[in-house]
Amino acid sequence: MSTDVESRRRRLHKILAMKLALKRTSNHPFYSKELLQIFLQKLILFCFLLSSGHSRCTDDVWQEASIRTTIRAENEFEAHKLANNYKFGFRKWKSHVTERPIEDRSDVVKELYSELNYIKHHSGSLITAGNVIYVLLFGWWISIFYFLVSLLMFCTIAGIPYGKLCLQLSGYFLWPFGKALQKSSSLLRKCCVKFPHCEAIPEEVDEVKESSEVKESTPLLRSQMVSTITRVLLCCYRAFNWYYYKYTVDGINVFAVNLLPLVIFTLVIGYVDRDNYYVSSEAKFAIALSSIIPLSYYIGMGIASISAQSNFAVGAVVNATFGSITEMAFYITALLQGHRAGNKCYAEIVKSALTGTLLGCILFIPGICMIIGGCKHSEQRFNSRSAGVSSALLFISVGGVFTPTLFSKAYGNFICEGCNISLSNTTKPFICNNCHYDLSENNRPLFLSHIEPLVYTISVLLPAAYLIGLIFTLKTHSHIYDLHISDAHCHGADHGAVVHWSRARALVVLILATVLMAACADLSTEHIKPIISNSSVSQYFIGVTILAMVPELPEIVNGIQFALQNNISLSLEVGSCIAVQVCMLQIPLLIFFNAFYDVGFVLIFSDLHLWASIFSVILVNYIFMDGKSDYFQGTALVVVYLILLALYFFAPAPLGC
């Protein structure tokens, strides 16, 4: 037995000596650092296979290799952005912050950016679902419009050529697929007897031809005096492309660009139609809430752009300042609306939204990412050490946030309303309604002398714990992420990298998006009253679903994209980072805001919020223990999330609503 152990130790020493020698030669220009790194990982794996279970040293080496992450990027800015994604407290961002050469993109993306002014070969049927939808939604009325215009043109002699043109366009726009819209120009050849060379002078002819034959369009110079060149203006085969979501305009996703007019429309109808004469309050609320989605995207891209072009300190400040601006804008405006209206229901809605964000980030975001990623990659692995840091901070933050609630249940007065007391008949059951712990009117001394100081103490300790977490993960113990930036793809490309948004432009976009976000949040809270007053659904459910998860839609999309790329670590960090920021930054900020301007926000949650949050944190920590994920674990998280939503759906209205 001792001989086997000694032989394994010798083999391990030889492998480590080889590793040291390779590291010394890695600076030689003949060697590729990336290839050396891959070879070293293979050596470590071989070492593990030789002496698995017999050497503590090899176990440590295997653990070191299993959590290593190599970042491959086109340039320094992209590498910096990817490295920021792994840092605790930094907002995770999937899209590129620099321009990507079109030749490096996939064929699907190249087709998205290709021009429609040339004829190309197409195989397959033109009768697709997208083309039929185009005809039903747009094609028929555009065709009728051009047909009616052509009839008007035929009424005059001068308009007959234009009438023919509109008649051709009417047939084209009804079914444009597989047809080429062409423009002809005549070439007048001026030849002289003395000089054999000719000069071709193009004369544009305003004649647009519709060609149903898809063929190569090339200029043909014949020996005749006048010839014609045909230029293709438009040629398409499909109305819809399933990969349209990959298209960007100046680095901005096309959906965020298309939704930007919705923000302007929201502000116009919100501040012009004050009396709801043209648009109802319910419609204004839905439009204002939808406008938050593109603004949240712009804020995220601005944060990622500045962080990628700045050092760690600037990036940390920008993420801490603007990372929670979307949620804080809604919470503060809702509390101000409730304070002005004298309605305590707004504070309960804010608490429901806070709890809903916490539950969604703990259960739904990791769960849906595990399901989608697991269906594509079967089993995915993540860095359990970094996930352990996030889990510990989740325990600390949830425990701190709900400590005043537990304290109030231990020492507060239990108040019930509507009790049927019968002194003559003691055999009847003693029934009470709407029982709760009251700390405002009937037990004010306890709140002022005990609970309020406790709340302020926690509001100081939670941000301090968040700061310690930043120092631990980013400075003193940054090796737990074990990031290695590969220069195989970005060597020599840093000088040619062009960022979409400079730091100045990103800062301007951040400020404008923040102002617009505050305006849209103000409109949404202003018009939420009819919904919470007349809705048959519990106000708890409205808070934990719509108000909590709609602003997080861009983050959900980012997490799913990371999971599809087999980077489940970042998918899990997306939800954990938001959940920790809710407890350690957003709630303390609301407490300090209430201290300077009393809007009636008290850090005491209902039993429903308390036990749902504690159970969710325990469950997700159990799921994260083994460092592996699959679609079954994700399904478990999503099912628990849906069960809690059903619980909120059937729950009675909160106190004050």
XYZ file of C-alpha atoms in Angstrom:
657
model
C 0.000 0.000 0.000
C 2.850 2.387 0.883
C 4.545 1.559 -2.428
C 1.400 2.568 -4.368
C 1.138 5.843 -2.482
C 4.831 6.578 -3.071
C 4.509 5.869 -6.813
C 1.510 8.142 -7.081
C 3.411 10.877 -5.245
C 6.321 10.562 -7.697
C 3.981 10.798 -10.682
C 2.333 13.860 -9.153
C 5.715 15.542 -8.619
C 6.685 14.866 -12.237
C 3.441 16.360 -13.505
C 3.827 19.470 -11.322
C 7.412 19.849 -12.533
C 6.142 19.666 -16.112
C 3.561 22.308 -15.292
C 6.261 24.634 -13.906
C 8.429 24.108 -16.988
C 5.550 24.879 -19.307
C 4.765 28.047 -17.407
C 8.356 29.190 -17.813
C 8.219 28.647 -21.573
C 4.805 30.261 -22.022
C 6.424 33.612 -22.784
C 8.170 32.200 -25.829
C 6.563 33.484 -29.072
C 6.320 29.938 -30.458
C 3.878 28.870 -27.767
C 0.201 29.779 -27.529
C -0.893 30.627 -24.010
C -4.345 29.289 -24.648
C -3.010 25.914 -25.862
C -0.695 25.707 -22.874
C -3.563 26.409 -20.529
C -5.696 23.680 -22.084
C -2.777 21.246 -21.867
C -2.243 22.087 -18.198
C -5.894 21.415 -17.470
C -5.554 18.017 -19.180
C -2.529 17.246 -17.014
C -4.422 18.131 -13.876
C -7.311 15.933 -14.963
C -4.862 13.069 -15.623
C -3.383 13.614 -12.193
C -6.834 13.356 -10.693
C -7.593 10.109 -12.519
C -4.347 8.542 -11.324
C -4.789 9.223 -7.663
C -8.462 9.969 -7.117
C -9.523 9.450 -3.538
C -5.969 8.847 -2.257
C -4.404 12.252 -2.188
C -5.744 15.426 -0.670
C -3.405 17.412 -2.904
C -4.974 16.055 -6.079
C -8.452 16.776 -4.745
C -7.496 20.408 -4.259
C -5.932 20.548 -7.713
C -9.047 19.054 -9.301
C -11.255 21.534 -7.457
C -9.055 24.352 -8.717
C -9.358 23.127 -12.303
C -13.109 22.576 -12.125
C -13.926 26.190 -11.231
C -11.515 27.813 -13.661
C -13.169 30.179 -16.119
C -11.449 31.321 -19.288
C -12.769 34.532 -20.843
C -12.433 34.820 -24.602
C -13.238 38.216 -26.097
C -12.592 40.142 -29.279
C -10.956 43.112 -27.551
C -10.032 44.577 -24.206
C -13.395 46.305 -23.640
C -15.349 43.106 -24.188
C -12.962 41.206 -21.906
C -13.465 43.853 -19.220
C -17.243 43.626 -19.595
C -17.187 39.815 -19.340
C -14.958 39.998 -16.270
C -17.398 42.463 -14.675
C -20.194 39.953 -15.205
C -18.497 37.595 -12.756
C -17.934 40.270 -10.137
C -20.276 40.435 -7.205
C -22.464 43.552 -7.196
C -21.989 44.260 -10.913
C -24.953 44.123 -13.255
C -24.754 41.181 -15.654
C -24.920 42.168 -19.331
C -25.033 39.869 -22.334
C -24.928 42.207 -25.349
C -21.700 43.559 -26.801
C -20.499 47.048 -25.943
C -18.272 47.287 -29.036
C -18.917 46.908 -32.736
C -18.439 43.414 -34.113
C -17.135 42.852 -37.657
C -19.892 41.430 -39.803
C -17.528 38.846 -41.263
C -17.118 37.310 -37.794
C -20.849 36.818 -37.313
C -22.866 33.719 -38.068
C -24.704 33.236 -41.351
C -28.031 33.886 -39.651
C -26.868 37.268 -38.356
C -25.256 38.143 -41.685
C -28.605 37.624 -43.352
C -30.230 40.034 -40.886
C -27.801 42.795 -41.813
C -27.793 42.063 -45.545
C -29.245 44.616 -47.936
C -32.439 43.889 -49.802
C -31.263 45.495 -53.053
C -29.873 42.413 -54.747
C -31.327 39.149 -55.972
C -30.086 35.987 -54.328
C -30.923 32.339 -54.642
C -33.757 31.114 -52.436
C -34.784 27.530 -51.827
C -38.021 26.514 -50.223
C -41.647 27.527 -50.344
C -42.679 31.172 -50.141
C -45.977 30.270 -48.488
C -44.973 30.521 -44.838
C -46.863 31.480 -41.703
C -45.062 34.829 -41.509
C -45.882 35.720 -45.109
C -49.548 34.840 -44.648
C -49.674 36.960 -41.475
C -48.175 39.867 -43.448
C -50.966 39.612 -46.036
C -53.662 39.485 -43.370
C -52.267 42.374 -41.320
C -50.676 44.698 -43.865
C -50.634 43.460 -47.433
C -54.334 43.753 -48.304
C -54.914 47.336 -47.167
C -51.625 48.605 -48.597
C -52.578 46.992 -51.906
C -56.046 48.569 -51.813
C -54.536 51.970 -51.059
C -52.239 51.854 -54.096
C -55.124 50.554 -56.238
C -57.340 53.498 -55.279
C -54.499 55.936 -55.940
C -54.014 54.379 -59.379
C -57.689 54.952 -60.200
C -57.289 58.624 -59.328
C -54.186 58.868 -61.500
C -56.002 57.396 -64.514
C -58.486 60.286 -64.403
C -55.959 62.599 -66.078
C -53.769 62.087 -69.114
C -50.652 63.283 -67.318
C -51.270 60.851 -64.478
C -51.624 57.715 -66.603
C -47.920 56.692 -66.243
C -48.160 57.152 -62.482
C -51.413 55.201 -62.469
C -49.676 52.279 -64.146
C -46.894 52.500 -61.582
C -49.328 52.495 -58.625
C -51.232 49.590 -60.166
C -47.999 47.578 -60.349
C -47.144 48.504 -56.759
C -50.619 47.409 -55.683
C -49.941 43.894 -56.922
C -46.417 43.951 -55.530
C -47.304 44.923 -51.956
C -50.120 42.382 -51.815
C -47.551 39.562 -52.152
C -43.996 40.941 -52.473
C -42.222 37.690 -51.705
C -40.042 36.306 -54.460
C -40.512 39.429 -56.578
C -37.895 42.051 -57.419
C -38.648 45.767 -57.545
C -36.328 47.220 -60.212
C -35.521 50.650 -61.579
C -34.352 51.172 -65.157
C -31.940 53.793 -66.513
C -31.049 54.347 -70.170
C -27.519 54.739 -71.466
C -27.045 57.111 -74.415
C -23.925 56.149 -76.338
C -22.192 59.051 -78.058
C -19.729 57.662 -80.621
C -17.614 59.591 -83.040
C -16.047 58.395 -86.262
C -12.744 60.015 -85.486
C -12.526 58.560 -81.983
C -13.431 54.879 -81.655
C -13.974 55.081 -77.886
C -17.423 55.766 -76.499
C -18.690 57.550 -73.409
C -21.780 56.160 -71.709
C -23.935 58.814 -70.060
C -26.644 57.398 -67.796
C -30.005 59.118 -67.966
C -32.348 58.107 -65.112
C -35.799 57.105 -66.207
C -38.462 57.166 -63.504
C -39.748 53.719 -64.297
C -40.042 51.071 -61.685
C -40.525 47.560 -62.983
C -41.830 44.602 -61.068
C -40.132 41.363 -62.007
C -41.517 38.087 -60.797
C -38.577 36.186 -62.234
C -35.713 35.946 -59.807
C -32.573 36.183 -61.905
C -29.215 37.908 -61.833
C -29.522 41.606 -62.625
C -26.408 42.882 -64.430
C -25.842 45.869 -66.731
C -25.739 44.838 -70.372
C -23.880 47.246 -72.688
C -24.834 46.443 -76.197
C -23.556 47.970 -79.380
C -26.857 49.705 -79.996
C -27.281 53.431 -79.492
C -29.527 53.168 -76.422
C -29.424 50.324 -73.865
C -30.944 49.815 -70.450
C -29.472 49.092 -67.018
C -31.761 47.568 -64.419
C -31.068 48.260 -60.750
C -32.785 46.217 -58.025
C -34.458 48.373 -55.384
C -36.060 45.719 -53.215
C -36.156 41.935 -53.094
C -37.390 39.883 -50.158
C -38.585 36.367 -49.476
C -39.812 36.404 -45.880
C -41.855 38.847 -43.824
C -40.670 37.467 -40.480
C -37.343 36.167 -39.247
C -37.173 34.093 -36.077
C -33.728 35.537 -35.374
C -34.884 39.130 -35.575
C -34.160 39.549 -31.863
C -30.435 39.428 -32.692
C -30.620 42.605 -34.778
C -29.153 45.728 -33.177
C -29.065 49.411 -34.066
C -25.907 51.091 -32.783
C -25.570 48.296 -30.262
C -29.185 48.643 -29.064
C -31.484 45.661 -29.402
C -34.140 46.248 -32.033
C -36.984 45.615 -29.571
C -35.693 48.343 -27.266
C -35.541 50.679 -30.267
C -39.086 49.828 -31.338
C -40.449 50.281 -27.814
C -38.887 53.730 -27.372
C -41.851 55.550 -29.059
C -44.059 53.895 -26.434
C -42.269 55.964 -23.779
C -43.047 59.200 -25.608
C -46.651 58.118 -26.108
C -46.928 57.316 -22.393
C -45.698 60.746 -21.343
C -47.988 62.553 -23.817
C -51.217 60.794 -22.861
C -50.261 60.750 -19.183
C -49.583 64.447 -18.731
C -51.901 65.879 -21.398
C -55.026 63.802 -20.764
C -55.164 64.377 -17.014
C -58.912 63.789 -16.757
C -58.786 60.406 -18.558
C -61.047 61.777 -21.282
C -59.410 59.879 -24.148
C -57.620 57.017 -22.375
C -58.748 55.196 -19.238
C -56.674 54.936 -16.086
C -56.245 51.188 -16.487
C -54.829 51.601 -20.014
C -52.475 54.341 -18.844
C -51.192 52.110 -16.069
C -50.510 49.241 -18.481
C -48.764 51.509 -21.008
C -46.675 53.255 -18.334
C -45.598 49.930 -16.841
C -44.661 48.614 -20.301
C -42.573 51.734 -20.932
C -40.338 50.775 -18.020
C -39.046 47.747 -19.977
C -37.064 49.617 -22.703
C -35.867 52.222 -20.200
C -34.533 49.452 -17.976
C -32.663 48.095 -21.004
C -31.066 51.479 -21.739
C -30.014 51.853 -18.114
C -28.444 48.390 -18.178
C -26.516 49.085 -21.370
C -25.318 52.432 -20.042
C -24.028 50.799 -16.864
C -22.250 48.055 -18.837
C -20.689 50.574 -21.255
C -19.283 52.788 -18.515
C -18.054 49.825 -16.445
C -16.293 48.260 -19.451
C -14.368 51.481 -20.141
C -13.547 52.355 -16.522
C -11.624 50.959 -13.601
C -13.053 48.913 -10.764
C -13.869 51.866 -8.489
C -15.853 53.772 -11.123
C -17.665 50.618 -12.215
C -18.629 49.763 -8.623
C -19.964 53.292 -8.002
C -21.987 53.317 -11.236
C -23.476 49.879 -10.516
C -24.355 50.820 -6.943
C -25.878 54.146 -8.035
C -27.861 53.161 -11.111
C -28.223 49.404 -10.600
C -31.398 49.730 -8.525
C -32.721 52.968 -10.006
C -35.598 51.241 -11.835
C -37.100 49.673 -8.734
C -36.356 52.656 -6.478
C -38.143 55.043 -8.857
C -41.309 52.979 -8.647
C -41.139 52.395 -4.880
C -40.593 56.041 -3.975
C -43.274 57.373 -6.324
C -45.751 54.786 -5.001
C -45.032 55.772 -1.395
C -45.423 59.456 -2.264
C -48.754 58.755 -3.987
C -49.997 56.840 -0.956
C -48.852 59.591 1.411
C -50.658 62.282 -0.592
C -53.825 60.181 -0.812
C -53.642 59.069 2.822
C -53.907 55.442 1.671
C -51.865 52.781 3.471
C -52.474 50.317 0.666
C -49.637 51.819 -1.387
C -47.098 50.908 1.309
C -48.428 47.339 1.312
C -48.142 47.235 -2.472
C -44.499 48.329 -2.205
C -43.800 45.579 0.358
C -45.464 43.060 -1.944
C -43.341 44.264 -4.866
C -40.178 43.968 -2.766
C -41.101 40.433 -1.720
C -42.116 39.549 -5.275
C -38.756 40.714 -6.618
C -37.014 38.663 -3.955
C -39.033 35.522 -4.731
C -38.719 35.957 -8.484
C -34.947 36.385 -8.324
C -34.488 33.476 -5.920
C -36.877 30.996 -7.551
C -38.121 31.987 -10.993
C -34.999 33.404 -12.691
C -32.680 30.522 -11.656
C -35.450 28.004 -12.298
C -36.342 29.100 -15.813
C -32.636 29.365 -16.707
C -31.998 25.847 -15.404
C -34.920 24.488 -17.431
C -33.917 26.123 -20.714
C -30.205 25.497 -20.227
C -30.806 21.926 -19.069
C -32.941 21.102 -22.111
C -30.057 22.140 -24.376
C -27.012 21.006 -22.377
C -28.453 18.176 -20.223
C -26.366 18.994 -17.131
C -24.583 22.248 -16.340
C -21.980 23.034 -13.703
C -21.337 26.270 -11.862
C -18.867 27.643 -9.364
C -20.238 26.443 -6.034
C -17.814 28.632 -4.070
C -19.026 31.886 -5.608
C -22.622 30.647 -5.338
C -21.922 29.961 -1.672
C -20.951 33.601 -1.111
C -24.222 34.758 -2.681
C -26.168 32.218 -0.625
C -24.552 33.397 2.610
C -25.369 37.001 1.775
C -28.944 35.967 0.995
C -29.260 34.377 4.445
C -27.850 37.509 6.080
C -30.003 39.906 4.080
C -33.307 38.022 4.460
C -32.654 37.486 8.156
C -31.899 41.162 8.634
C -34.889 42.416 6.677
C -37.405 40.244 8.532
C -35.903 40.701 12.012
C -38.229 43.636 12.878
C -41.195 41.517 11.795
C -40.170 38.683 14.137
C -39.533 41.209 16.925
C -43.002 42.706 16.496
C -44.594 39.273 16.711
C -42.767 38.609 19.962
C -43.565 41.905 21.700
C -46.335 43.625 19.721
C -50.041 43.771 20.513
C -52.229 41.247 18.729
C -55.309 43.172 17.544
C -58.474 41.628 16.139
C -61.551 43.241 14.634
C -65.158 42.091 14.394
C -65.111 39.691 17.343
C -68.496 38.244 18.365
C -68.469 38.264 22.142
C -71.432 36.702 23.943
C -71.239 36.842 27.723
C -74.484 34.915 28.214
C -73.599 31.938 26.018
C -70.062 30.748 26.584
C -70.459 27.604 24.479
C -70.357 29.493 21.165
C -66.991 29.679 19.417
C -65.064 32.904 19.813
C -64.622 34.196 16.239
C -62.555 37.245 15.237
C -61.673 38.764 11.877
C -58.668 40.674 10.538
C -56.221 39.835 13.299
C -52.800 41.479 13.089
C -49.958 42.949 15.097
C -50.626 46.638 15.512
C -47.670 48.898 16.244
C -48.889 52.331 15.196
C -51.819 53.457 17.308
C -52.215 51.058 20.228
C -48.568 50.317 21.002
C -46.723 53.391 19.843
C -44.185 53.448 22.713
C -42.925 49.989 21.783
C -42.454 51.054 18.181
C -40.676 54.324 18.978
C -38.403 52.997 21.720
C -37.590 49.505 20.434
C -38.630 48.639 16.888
C -37.698 51.892 15.155
C -34.109 51.907 16.545
C -33.842 48.244 15.520
C -34.917 49.119 11.966
C -32.323 51.903 11.703
C -29.609 49.629 13.091
C -30.397 46.975 10.486
C -30.452 49.631 7.746
C -26.841 50.429 8.621
C -25.646 46.845 9.076
C -27.039 45.499 5.789
C -25.174 47.957 3.500
C -22.060 47.346 5.620
C -22.400 43.605 4.995
C -22.850 44.314 1.288
C -19.632 46.354 1.285
C -17.779 43.562 3.070
C -19.071 41.139 0.430
C -17.691 43.398 -2.293
C -14.272 43.561 -0.641
C -14.230 39.803 -0.036
C -15.163 38.745 -3.574
C -13.419 41.478 -5.555
C -10.247 42.130 -3.568
C -9.103 39.773 -0.840
C -10.625 36.529 -2.234
C -11.068 37.266 -5.918
C -9.359 33.936 -6.698
C -12.600 32.075 -5.990
C -13.769 33.113 -9.475
C -10.397 32.091 -11.028
C -10.863 34.186 -14.162
C -8.343 33.868 -16.993
C -8.557 36.242 -19.937
C -7.421 34.609 -23.151
C -5.645 36.887 -25.619
C -5.951 34.468 -28.532
C -8.921 36.349 -29.966
C -8.145 39.928 -29.054
C -4.389 40.132 -29.633
C -3.721 43.220 -31.699
C -7.423 44.112 -31.960
C -7.657 46.587 -29.073
C -6.611 49.562 -31.177
C -9.343 48.892 -33.740
C -12.159 48.319 -31.241
C -14.985 50.838 -31.506
C -17.361 51.116 -28.561
C -21.023 51.695 -29.277
C -21.382 54.261 -26.508
C -18.567 56.381 -25.145
C -18.519 57.098 -21.440
C -19.949 60.581 -21.958
C -22.748 59.294 -24.175
C -23.522 56.433 -21.803
C -23.722 58.865 -18.876
C -26.123 61.141 -20.798
C -28.283 58.132 -21.693
C -28.263 57.003 -18.059
C -29.426 60.397 -16.810
C -32.136 60.755 -19.484
C -33.362 57.190 -18.963
C -33.487 57.775 -15.201
C -35.580 60.929 -15.609
C -37.949 59.200 -18.030
C -38.101 56.208 -15.696
C -39.169 58.439 -12.807
C -41.874 60.015 -14.987
C -43.231 56.646 -16.160
C -43.136 55.284 -12.599
C -45.056 58.341 -11.397
C -47.723 57.777 -14.051
C -48.011 54.078 -13.264
C -48.502 54.697 -9.533
C -50.893 57.560 -10.240
C -53.194 55.295 -12.261
C -52.886 52.139 -10.161
C -55.664 53.172 -7.758
C -58.605 51.868 -9.887
C -56.808 48.538 -10.255
C -56.150 47.978 -6.551
C -59.599 49.289 -5.606
C -61.829 47.486 -8.104
C -59.824 44.388 -8.956
C -61.129 41.002 -7.861
C -57.532 39.775 -7.616
C -55.658 40.182 -4.346
C -53.421 43.224 -4.115
C -50.721 40.873 -2.882
C -50.778 39.081 -6.224
C -50.581 42.335 -8.223
C -47.551 43.423 -6.225
C -45.575 40.161 -6.333
C -46.146 39.573 -10.072
C -46.750 42.597 -12.293
C -45.068 45.301 -10.263
C -42.172 43.093 -9.205
C -41.231 41.188 -12.364
C -42.006 43.546 -15.273
C -38.973 45.788 -14.545
C -36.804 42.651 -14.366
C -37.659 41.355 -17.862
C -34.303 42.456 -19.398
C -32.490 40.621 -16.603
C -34.540 37.482 -17.230
C -33.626 37.599 -20.923
C -29.937 38.011 -20.042
C -30.073 35.032 -17.702
C -31.706 32.822 -20.337
C -29.096 33.807 -22.939
C -26.282 32.940 -20.516
C -27.892 29.552 -19.847
C -28.196 28.795 -23.564
C -24.454 29.457 -23.890
C -23.791 26.889 -21.124
C -22.832 29.634 -18.662
C -25.260 28.778 -15.902
C -23.021 30.473 -13.319
C -23.916 33.909 -14.675
C -27.584 32.945 -14.955
C -27.671 32.151 -11.250
C -25.698 35.268 -10.376
C -28.258 37.431 -12.215
C -30.993 36.492 -9.755
C -28.778 36.363 -6.664
C -27.290 39.789 -7.339
C -30.725 41.428 -7.649
C -32.071 39.648 -4.556
C -29.106 40.741 -2.435
C -29.396 44.321 -3.693
C -33.109 44.379 -2.827
C -32.412 43.485 0.799
C -29.066 45.202 1.364
C -29.453 48.383 -0.695
C -33.018 49.106 -1.774
C -34.776 48.475 1.543
C -32.216 50.481 3.593
C -32.568 53.338 1.090
C -36.335 53.284 1.543
C -35.865 53.344 5.329
C -33.582 56.387 5.144
C -35.947 58.100 2.700
C -38.809 57.532 5.127
C -36.667 58.938 7.949
C -36.178 62.240 6.097
C -39.691 62.368 4.617
C -42.254 60.296 6.477
C -44.351 58.429 3.907
C -45.561 55.731 6.283
C -43.167 52.963 5.258
C -42.630 50.587 8.196
C -40.296 47.595 7.848
C -42.819 45.077 9.143
C -44.059 42.480 6.672
C -47.052 40.179 6.762
C -46.734 36.519 7.695
C -47.191 35.587 4.053
C -44.108 37.536 2.979
C -42.087 36.306 5.958
C -42.515 32.562 5.535
C -42.491 32.606 1.719
C -39.128 34.386 1.673
C -37.512 32.224 4.366
C -38.681 28.995 2.717
C -37.418 30.165 -0.702
C -33.941 30.987 0.617
C -33.630 27.596 2.326
C -34.773 25.780 -0.821
C -32.434 27.589 -3.201
C -29.447 27.008 -0.903
C -30.245 23.303 -0.912
C -30.411 23.293 -4.722
C -27.074 25.100 -5.054
C -25.113 22.747 -2.789
C -23.712 20.317 -5.376
C -22.597 22.846 -8.003
C -24.666 21.141 -10.729
C -27.983 21.995 -12.333
C -30.435 20.350 -14.711
C -33.966 20.910 -15.911
C -35.443 18.872 -13.029
C -33.987 21.188 -10.387
C -35.168 24.167 -12.395
C -38.653 22.695 -12.620
C -38.704 22.279 -8.836
C -37.881 25.964 -8.324
C -40.458 27.161 -10.859
C -43.185 24.908 -9.416
C -42.549 26.245 -5.911
C -42.689 29.788 -7.311
C -46.046 29.066 -8.984
C -47.384 27.546 -5.740
C -46.482 30.726 -3.881
C -48.146 32.809 -6.603
C -51.318 30.745 -6.158
C -51.061 31.416 -2.432
C -50.911 35.154 -3.073
C -53.697 34.972 -5.669
C -56.224 33.537 -3.212
C -55.008 35.542 -0.204
C -57.327 38.205 1.255
C -56.578 41.860 0.665
C -53.819 43.280 2.889
C -54.578 45.655 5.719
C -55.487 49.107 4.449
C -56.537 48.041 0.931
